Coordinates of C-alpha atoms (C1' of nucleotides) in Angstrom, one line a residue:
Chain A
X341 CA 0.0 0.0 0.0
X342 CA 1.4 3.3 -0.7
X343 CA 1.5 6.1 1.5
X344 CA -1.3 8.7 0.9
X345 CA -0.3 12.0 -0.5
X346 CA -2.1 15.1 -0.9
X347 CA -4.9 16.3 -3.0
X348 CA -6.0 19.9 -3.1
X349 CA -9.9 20.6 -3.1
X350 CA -11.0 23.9 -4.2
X351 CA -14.5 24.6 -3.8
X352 CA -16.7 27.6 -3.7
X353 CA -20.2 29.4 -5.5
X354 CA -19.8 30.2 -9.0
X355 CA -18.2 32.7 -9.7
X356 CA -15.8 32.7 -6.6
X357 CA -12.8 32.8 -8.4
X358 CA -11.9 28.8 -8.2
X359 CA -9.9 28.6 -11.3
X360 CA -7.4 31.5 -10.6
X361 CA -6.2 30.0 -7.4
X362 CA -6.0 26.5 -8.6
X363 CA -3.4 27.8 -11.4
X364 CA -1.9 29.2 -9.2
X365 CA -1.6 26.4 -6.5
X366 CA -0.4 24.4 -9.4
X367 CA 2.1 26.3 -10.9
X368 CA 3.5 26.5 -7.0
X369 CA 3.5 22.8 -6.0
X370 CA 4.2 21.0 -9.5
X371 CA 0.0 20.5 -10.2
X372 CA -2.6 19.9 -12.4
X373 CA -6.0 21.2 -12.5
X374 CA -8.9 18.5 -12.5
X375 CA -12.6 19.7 -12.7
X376 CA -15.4 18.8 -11.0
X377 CA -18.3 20.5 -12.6
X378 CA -20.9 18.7 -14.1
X379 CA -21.3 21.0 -16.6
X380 CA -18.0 21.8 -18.3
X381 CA -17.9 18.1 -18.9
X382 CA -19.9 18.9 -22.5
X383 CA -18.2 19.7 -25.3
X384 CA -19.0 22.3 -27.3
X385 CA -20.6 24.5 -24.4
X386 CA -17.8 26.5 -23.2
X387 CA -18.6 30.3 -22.5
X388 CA -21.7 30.0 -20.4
X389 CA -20.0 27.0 -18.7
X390 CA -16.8 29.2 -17.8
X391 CA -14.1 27.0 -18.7
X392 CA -11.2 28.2 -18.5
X393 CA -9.7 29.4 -21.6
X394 CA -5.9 28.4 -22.7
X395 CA -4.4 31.7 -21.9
X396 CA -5.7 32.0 -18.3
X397 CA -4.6 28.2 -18.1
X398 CA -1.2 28.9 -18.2
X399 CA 0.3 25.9 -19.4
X400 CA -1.2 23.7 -16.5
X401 CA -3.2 20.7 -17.5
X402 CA -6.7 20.9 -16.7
X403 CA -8.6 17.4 -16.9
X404 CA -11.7 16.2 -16.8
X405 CA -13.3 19.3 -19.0
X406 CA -14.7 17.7 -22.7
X407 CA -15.5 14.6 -21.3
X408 CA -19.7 14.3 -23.2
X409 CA -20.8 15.3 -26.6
X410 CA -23.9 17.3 -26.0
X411 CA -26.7 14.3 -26.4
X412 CA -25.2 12.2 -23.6
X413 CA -26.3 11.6 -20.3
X414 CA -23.0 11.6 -18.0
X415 CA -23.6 10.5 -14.3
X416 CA -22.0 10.9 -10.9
X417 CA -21.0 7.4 -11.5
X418 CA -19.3 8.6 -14.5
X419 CA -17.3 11.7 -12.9
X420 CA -15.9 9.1 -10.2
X421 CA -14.4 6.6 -12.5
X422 CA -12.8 8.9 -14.8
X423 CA -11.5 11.2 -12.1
X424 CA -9.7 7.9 -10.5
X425 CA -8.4 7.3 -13.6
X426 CA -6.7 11.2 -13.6
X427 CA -5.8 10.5 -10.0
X428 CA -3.7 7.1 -10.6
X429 CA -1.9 9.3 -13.7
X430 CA -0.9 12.2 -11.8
X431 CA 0.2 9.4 -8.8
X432 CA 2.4 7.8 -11.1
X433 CA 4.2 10.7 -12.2
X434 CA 4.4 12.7 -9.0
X435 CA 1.8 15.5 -9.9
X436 CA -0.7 17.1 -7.0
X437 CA -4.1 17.0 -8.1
X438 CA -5.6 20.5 -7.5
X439 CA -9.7 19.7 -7.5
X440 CA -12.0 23.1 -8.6
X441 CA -15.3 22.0 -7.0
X442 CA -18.4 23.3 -8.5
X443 CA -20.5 20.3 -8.1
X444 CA -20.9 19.1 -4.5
X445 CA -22.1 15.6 -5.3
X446 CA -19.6 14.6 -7.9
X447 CA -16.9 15.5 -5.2
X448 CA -18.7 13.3 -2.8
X449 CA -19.0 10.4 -4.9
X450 CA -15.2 10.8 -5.6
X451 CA -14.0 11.3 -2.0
X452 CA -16.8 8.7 -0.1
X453 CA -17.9 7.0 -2.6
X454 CA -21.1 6.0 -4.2
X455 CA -22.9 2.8 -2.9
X456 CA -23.2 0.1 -5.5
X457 CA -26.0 0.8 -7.3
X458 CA -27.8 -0.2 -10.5
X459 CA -27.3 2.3 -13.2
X460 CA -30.1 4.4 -15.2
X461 CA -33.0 2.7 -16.8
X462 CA -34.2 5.2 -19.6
X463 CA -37.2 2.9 -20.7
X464 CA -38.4 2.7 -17.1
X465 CA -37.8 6.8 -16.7
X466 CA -39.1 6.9 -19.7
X467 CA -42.1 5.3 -18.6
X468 CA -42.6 7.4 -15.0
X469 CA -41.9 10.4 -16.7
X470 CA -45.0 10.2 -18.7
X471 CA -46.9 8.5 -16.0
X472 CA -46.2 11.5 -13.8
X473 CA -47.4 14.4 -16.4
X474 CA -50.7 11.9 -16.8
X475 CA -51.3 11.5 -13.9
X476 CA -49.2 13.7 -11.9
X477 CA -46.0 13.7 -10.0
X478 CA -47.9 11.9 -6.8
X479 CA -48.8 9.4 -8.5
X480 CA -44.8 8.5 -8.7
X481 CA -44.6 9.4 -4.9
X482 CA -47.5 6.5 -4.7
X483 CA -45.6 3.9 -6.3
X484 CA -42.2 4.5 -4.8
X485 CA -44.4 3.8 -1.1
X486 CA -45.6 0.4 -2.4
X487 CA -42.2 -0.5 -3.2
X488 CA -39.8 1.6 -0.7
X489 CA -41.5 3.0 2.3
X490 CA -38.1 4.5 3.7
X491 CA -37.4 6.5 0.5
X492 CA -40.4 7.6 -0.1
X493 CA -40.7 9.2 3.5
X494 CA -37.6 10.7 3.0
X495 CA -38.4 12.1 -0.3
X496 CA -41.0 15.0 -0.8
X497 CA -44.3 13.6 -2.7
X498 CA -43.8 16.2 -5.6
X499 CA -39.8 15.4 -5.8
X500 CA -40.4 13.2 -9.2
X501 CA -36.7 13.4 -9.8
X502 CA -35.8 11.9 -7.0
X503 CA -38.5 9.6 -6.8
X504 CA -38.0 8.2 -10.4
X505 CA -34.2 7.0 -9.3
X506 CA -35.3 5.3 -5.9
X507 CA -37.7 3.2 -8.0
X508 CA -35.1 2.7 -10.6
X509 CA -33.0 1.6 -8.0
X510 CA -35.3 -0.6 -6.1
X511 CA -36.9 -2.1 -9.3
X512 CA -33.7 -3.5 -11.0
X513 CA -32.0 -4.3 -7.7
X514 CA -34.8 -6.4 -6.2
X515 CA -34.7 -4.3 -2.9
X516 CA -35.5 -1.2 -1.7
X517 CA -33.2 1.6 -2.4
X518 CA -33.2 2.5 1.2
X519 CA -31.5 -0.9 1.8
X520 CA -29.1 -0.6 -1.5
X521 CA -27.9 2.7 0.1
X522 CA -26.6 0.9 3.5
X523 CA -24.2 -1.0 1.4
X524 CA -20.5 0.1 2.3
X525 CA -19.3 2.9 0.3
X526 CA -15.7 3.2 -2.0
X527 CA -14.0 5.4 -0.1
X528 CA -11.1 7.1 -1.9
X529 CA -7.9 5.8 -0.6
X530 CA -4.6 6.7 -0.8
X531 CA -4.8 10.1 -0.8
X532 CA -5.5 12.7 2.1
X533 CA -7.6 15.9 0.8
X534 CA -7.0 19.5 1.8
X535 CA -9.7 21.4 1.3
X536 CA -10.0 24.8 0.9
X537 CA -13.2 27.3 0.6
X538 CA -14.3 30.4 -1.0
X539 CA -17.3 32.0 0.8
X540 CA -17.2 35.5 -0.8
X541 CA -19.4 38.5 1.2
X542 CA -22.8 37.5 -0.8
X543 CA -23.6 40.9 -1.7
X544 CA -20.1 41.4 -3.5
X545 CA -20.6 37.6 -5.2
X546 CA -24.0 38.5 -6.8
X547 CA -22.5 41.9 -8.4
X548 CA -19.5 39.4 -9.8
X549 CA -21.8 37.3 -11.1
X550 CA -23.9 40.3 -12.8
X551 CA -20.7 41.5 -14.2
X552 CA -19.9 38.0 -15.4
X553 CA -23.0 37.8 -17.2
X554 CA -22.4 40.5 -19.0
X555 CA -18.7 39.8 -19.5
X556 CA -19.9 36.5 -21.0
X557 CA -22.7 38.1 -23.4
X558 CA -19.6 40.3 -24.4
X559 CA -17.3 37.6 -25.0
X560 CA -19.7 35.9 -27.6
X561 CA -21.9 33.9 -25.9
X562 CA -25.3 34.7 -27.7
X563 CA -23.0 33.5 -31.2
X564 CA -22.0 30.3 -28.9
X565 CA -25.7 29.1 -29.3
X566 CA -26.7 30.0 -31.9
X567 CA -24.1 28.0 -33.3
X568 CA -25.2 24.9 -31.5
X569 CA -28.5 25.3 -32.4
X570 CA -27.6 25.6 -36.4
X571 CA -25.0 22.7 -36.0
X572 CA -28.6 20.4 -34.7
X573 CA -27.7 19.7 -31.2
X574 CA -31.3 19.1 -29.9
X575 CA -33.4 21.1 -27.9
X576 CA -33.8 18.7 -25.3
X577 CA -29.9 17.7 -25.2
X578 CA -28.9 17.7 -21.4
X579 CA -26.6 20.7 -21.4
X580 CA -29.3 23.2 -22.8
X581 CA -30.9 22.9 -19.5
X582 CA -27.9 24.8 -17.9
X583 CA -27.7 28.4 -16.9
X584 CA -27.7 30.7 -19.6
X585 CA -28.8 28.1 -22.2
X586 CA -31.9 28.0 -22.2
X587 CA -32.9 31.2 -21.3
X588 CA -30.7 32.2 -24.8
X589 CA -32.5 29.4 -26.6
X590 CA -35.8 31.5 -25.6
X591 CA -34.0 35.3 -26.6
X592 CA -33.2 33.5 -30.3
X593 CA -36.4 31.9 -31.0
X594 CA -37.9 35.5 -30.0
X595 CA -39.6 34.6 -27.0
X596 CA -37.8 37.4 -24.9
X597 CA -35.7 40.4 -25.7
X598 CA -31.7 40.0 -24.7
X599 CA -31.9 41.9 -21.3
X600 CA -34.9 40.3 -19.8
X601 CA -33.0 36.6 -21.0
X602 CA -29.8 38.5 -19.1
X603 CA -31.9 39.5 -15.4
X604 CA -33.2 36.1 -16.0
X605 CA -29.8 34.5 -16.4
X606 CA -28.8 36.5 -13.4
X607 CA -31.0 35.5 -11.6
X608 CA -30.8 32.0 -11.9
X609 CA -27.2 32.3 -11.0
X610 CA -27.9 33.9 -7.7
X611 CA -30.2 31.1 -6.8
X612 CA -27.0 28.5 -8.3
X613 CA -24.4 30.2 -6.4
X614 CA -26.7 29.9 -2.8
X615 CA -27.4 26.5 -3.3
X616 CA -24.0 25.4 -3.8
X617 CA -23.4 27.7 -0.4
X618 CA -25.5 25.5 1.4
X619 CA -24.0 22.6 0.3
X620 CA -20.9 22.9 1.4
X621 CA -21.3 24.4 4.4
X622 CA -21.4 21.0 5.4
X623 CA -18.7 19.8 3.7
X624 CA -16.2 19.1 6.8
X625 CA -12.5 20.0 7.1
X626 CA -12.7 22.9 5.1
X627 CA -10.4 26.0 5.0
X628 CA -12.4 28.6 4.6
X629 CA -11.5 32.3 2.7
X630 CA -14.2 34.8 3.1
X631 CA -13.1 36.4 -0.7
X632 CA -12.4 35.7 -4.1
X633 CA -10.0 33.3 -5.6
X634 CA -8.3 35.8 -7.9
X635 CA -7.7 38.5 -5.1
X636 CA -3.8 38.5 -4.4
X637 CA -4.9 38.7 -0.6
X638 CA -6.4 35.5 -0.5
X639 CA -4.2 33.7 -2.6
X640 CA -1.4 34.3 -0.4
X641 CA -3.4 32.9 2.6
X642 CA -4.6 30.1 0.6
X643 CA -1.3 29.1 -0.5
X644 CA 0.3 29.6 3.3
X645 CA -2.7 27.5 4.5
X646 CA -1.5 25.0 2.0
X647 CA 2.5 25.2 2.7
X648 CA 1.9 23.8 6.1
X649 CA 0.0 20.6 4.5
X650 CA 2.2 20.3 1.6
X651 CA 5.7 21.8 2.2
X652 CA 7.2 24.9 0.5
X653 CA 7.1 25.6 -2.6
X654 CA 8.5 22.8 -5.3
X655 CA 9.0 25.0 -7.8
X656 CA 9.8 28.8 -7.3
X657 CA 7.8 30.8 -10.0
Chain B
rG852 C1' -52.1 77.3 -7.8
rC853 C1' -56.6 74.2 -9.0
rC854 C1' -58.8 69.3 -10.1
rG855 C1' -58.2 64.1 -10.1
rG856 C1' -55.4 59.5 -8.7
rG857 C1' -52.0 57.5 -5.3
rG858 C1' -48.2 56.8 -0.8
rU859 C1' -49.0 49.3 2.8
rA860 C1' -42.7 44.1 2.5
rG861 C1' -36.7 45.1 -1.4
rC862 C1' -40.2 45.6 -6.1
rU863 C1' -45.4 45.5 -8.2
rC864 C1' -49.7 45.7 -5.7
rA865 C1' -54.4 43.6 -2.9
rG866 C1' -57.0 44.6 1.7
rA867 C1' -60.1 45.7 6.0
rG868 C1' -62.7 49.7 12.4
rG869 C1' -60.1 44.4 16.1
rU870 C1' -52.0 45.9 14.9
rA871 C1' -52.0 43.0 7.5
rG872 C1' -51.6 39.7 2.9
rA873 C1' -50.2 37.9 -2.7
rG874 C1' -46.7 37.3 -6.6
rC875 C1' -41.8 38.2 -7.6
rG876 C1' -37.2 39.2 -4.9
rC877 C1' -34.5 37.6 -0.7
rG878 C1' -33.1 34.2 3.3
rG879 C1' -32.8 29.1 5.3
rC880 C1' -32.6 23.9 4.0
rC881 C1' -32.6 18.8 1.7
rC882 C1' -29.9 15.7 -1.6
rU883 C1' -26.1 8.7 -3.5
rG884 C1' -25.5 7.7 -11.4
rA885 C1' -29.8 14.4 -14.8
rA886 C1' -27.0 17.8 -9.3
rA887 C1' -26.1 24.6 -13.3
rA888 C1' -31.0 19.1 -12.0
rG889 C1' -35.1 18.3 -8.6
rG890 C1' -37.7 19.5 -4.1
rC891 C1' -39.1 21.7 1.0
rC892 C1' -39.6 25.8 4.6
rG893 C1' -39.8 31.2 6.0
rG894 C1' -43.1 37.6 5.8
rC895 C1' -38.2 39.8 6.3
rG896 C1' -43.4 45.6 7.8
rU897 C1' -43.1 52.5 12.2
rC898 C1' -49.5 50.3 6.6
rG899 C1' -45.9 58.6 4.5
rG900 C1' -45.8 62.5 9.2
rC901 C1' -48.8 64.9 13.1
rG902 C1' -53.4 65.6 15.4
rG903 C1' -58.7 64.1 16.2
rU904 C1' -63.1 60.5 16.6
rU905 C1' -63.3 55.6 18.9
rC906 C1' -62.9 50.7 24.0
rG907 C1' -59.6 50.1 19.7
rA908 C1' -57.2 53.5 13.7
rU909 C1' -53.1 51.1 9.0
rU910 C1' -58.6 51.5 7.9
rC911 C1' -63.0 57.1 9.5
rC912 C1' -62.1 62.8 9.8
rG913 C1' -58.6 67.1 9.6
rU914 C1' -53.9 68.8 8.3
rC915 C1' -49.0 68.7 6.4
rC916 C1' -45.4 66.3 3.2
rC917 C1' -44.2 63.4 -1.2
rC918 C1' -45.2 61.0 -6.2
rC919 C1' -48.2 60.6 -11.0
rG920 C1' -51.6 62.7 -14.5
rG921 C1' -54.7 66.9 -16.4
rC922 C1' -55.8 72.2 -16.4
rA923 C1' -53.2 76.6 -15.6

RNA sequence: GCCGGGGUAGCUCAGAGGUAGAGCGCGGCCCUGAAAAGGCCGGCGUCGGCGGUUCGAUUCCGUCCCCCGGCA
């Protein structure tokens, strides 16, 4: 067994500046940049997605970004087998894995694991979909309490999302997914996280991410999709459900005029950005920096923070 | 200056003699293969100011201030 080494987390809002200060961790300890957003996974979608473009990467590898074409359906599942992969690379060849955390869940199912589950069933979702906009989304809620009592206490009666994958679950396994979830868990091993937070002052996060917006529109964005719409990606492909996506897919087809689709954007954003907050609130062991990622300030206490896990400096930039 | 209309939550507004609601916003939260998804909870308030009537006024009366129209 080897011995564990590190692994920088990174994790924050939208917005918070999470890409600046992983280049910049990795250009100090020797690293590479691995993603964890479930959206920047899809090819093809890269403005209103935020990936990082080549000049602000610096020459530090960023992984796990192009993963989908746009009419896939990637999974949690997914995101931890290919991030393993990454991780057993950069092992071999002596690399510190610098995590930018957008997603909560995929992070989780990389560092604890997912339970062994059965996989998705599109004919059976298929199926409950259309059963629940008959007969609405109880009626899912109804059927997941014959078959899984646990779940479907735990899950809210007009949650269909949720409910749809418990019965999934339960269905193909032959057991309740209440009882499939008690199974142990893959923890990651060999590797000891250090996580550190962004938690910019809210009222100084929304106006980034109204000045992003824009900065986005600026940069293109509005061309982006209508791009993607001419090249046939269809309307109901996964990634046109993001932020931004849709609400251009409505400006273009005339629905809206550009700044309503904007405040809407925003919005949406705002409502992103405080849900990820409450999510990792909970995440433990975190470092947290009550500022942005590309302020100097907090790069040079993230990066102190860090020198006392990880040792000075490997390379002097 | 005169005549109307109006000042109630962050915004748009409803309401009624017994200290107030809706939508949006905002805040809090949940989450095991769609997670930028999906769902749950919360009113956050000098009812423009000051007097008066009343057991009780945000509601009725007076007055002042402010906003929006029209006429000057």
């Amino acid at each position: 067994m080897n011995p564990a080494v590190p692994l920088v987390v990174i994790l924050g809002p939208t917005a918070a500046g999470k890409s600046a200060l992983a280049v910049e961790v990795a250009l100090r300890w020797g690293g590479e940049v691995v993603c964890c957003d479930s959206t920047q996974i899809y090819r093809h979608f890269d403005i209103g997605t935020a990936k990082v473009p080549p000049a602000e990467q610096r020459g530090v590898a960023h992984h796990l970004v192009d993963l989908a074409e746009p009419q896939e359906v990637f999974t949690a599942g997914e995101y931890r087998r290919r991030a393993l992969e990454v991780l057993s690379g950069l092992r071999r060849r002596g690399r510190l894995p610098v995590f930018t955390v957008g997603t909560g869940l995929y992070l989780r199912a990389l560092l604890e694991g997912l339970a062994e589950a059965p996989g998705r069933a599109e004919e059976l979702r298929e199926r409950l979909r259309r059963r629940a906009s008959v007969r609405g989304p109880e009626s899912i809620h109804r059927l997941l309490a014959r078959l899984d009592p646990a779940s479907a206490a735990r899950i809210a009666p007009r949650d269909t999302a949720k409910a749809i994958r418990a019965i999934e679950v339960s269905v193909q396994a032959g057991l309740p997914m209440s009882e499939v979830l008690r199974r142990p868990r893959p923890r990651l091993e060999g590797f000891s996280p250090v996580k550190i937070g962004l938690m910019p002052p809210r009222a100084a996060l929304y106006e980034r991410i109204e000045r992003r917006t824009g900065a986005m529109l600026a940069a293109g964005w509005l061309e982006e999709v209508r791009g993607l719409v001419a090249r046939g990606v269809p309307p109901d492909a996964k990634p046109f459900q993001f932020i931004g996506y849709s609400q251009l897919r409505a400006h273009l087809s005339g629905v809206v005029d550009l700044a309503a689709a904007a405040g809407a954007i925003q919005q949406a954003t705002r409502r992103y950005a405080k849900r990820q907050i409450t999510w990792f609130r909970r995440e433990p062991e975190v470092q947290w920096f009550e500022g942005f990622g590309d302020d100097p300030v907090i790069q040079e206490g993230a990066i102190a923070t860090l020198g006392t896990r990880l040792g000075p400096a490997a390379t002097g930039t």
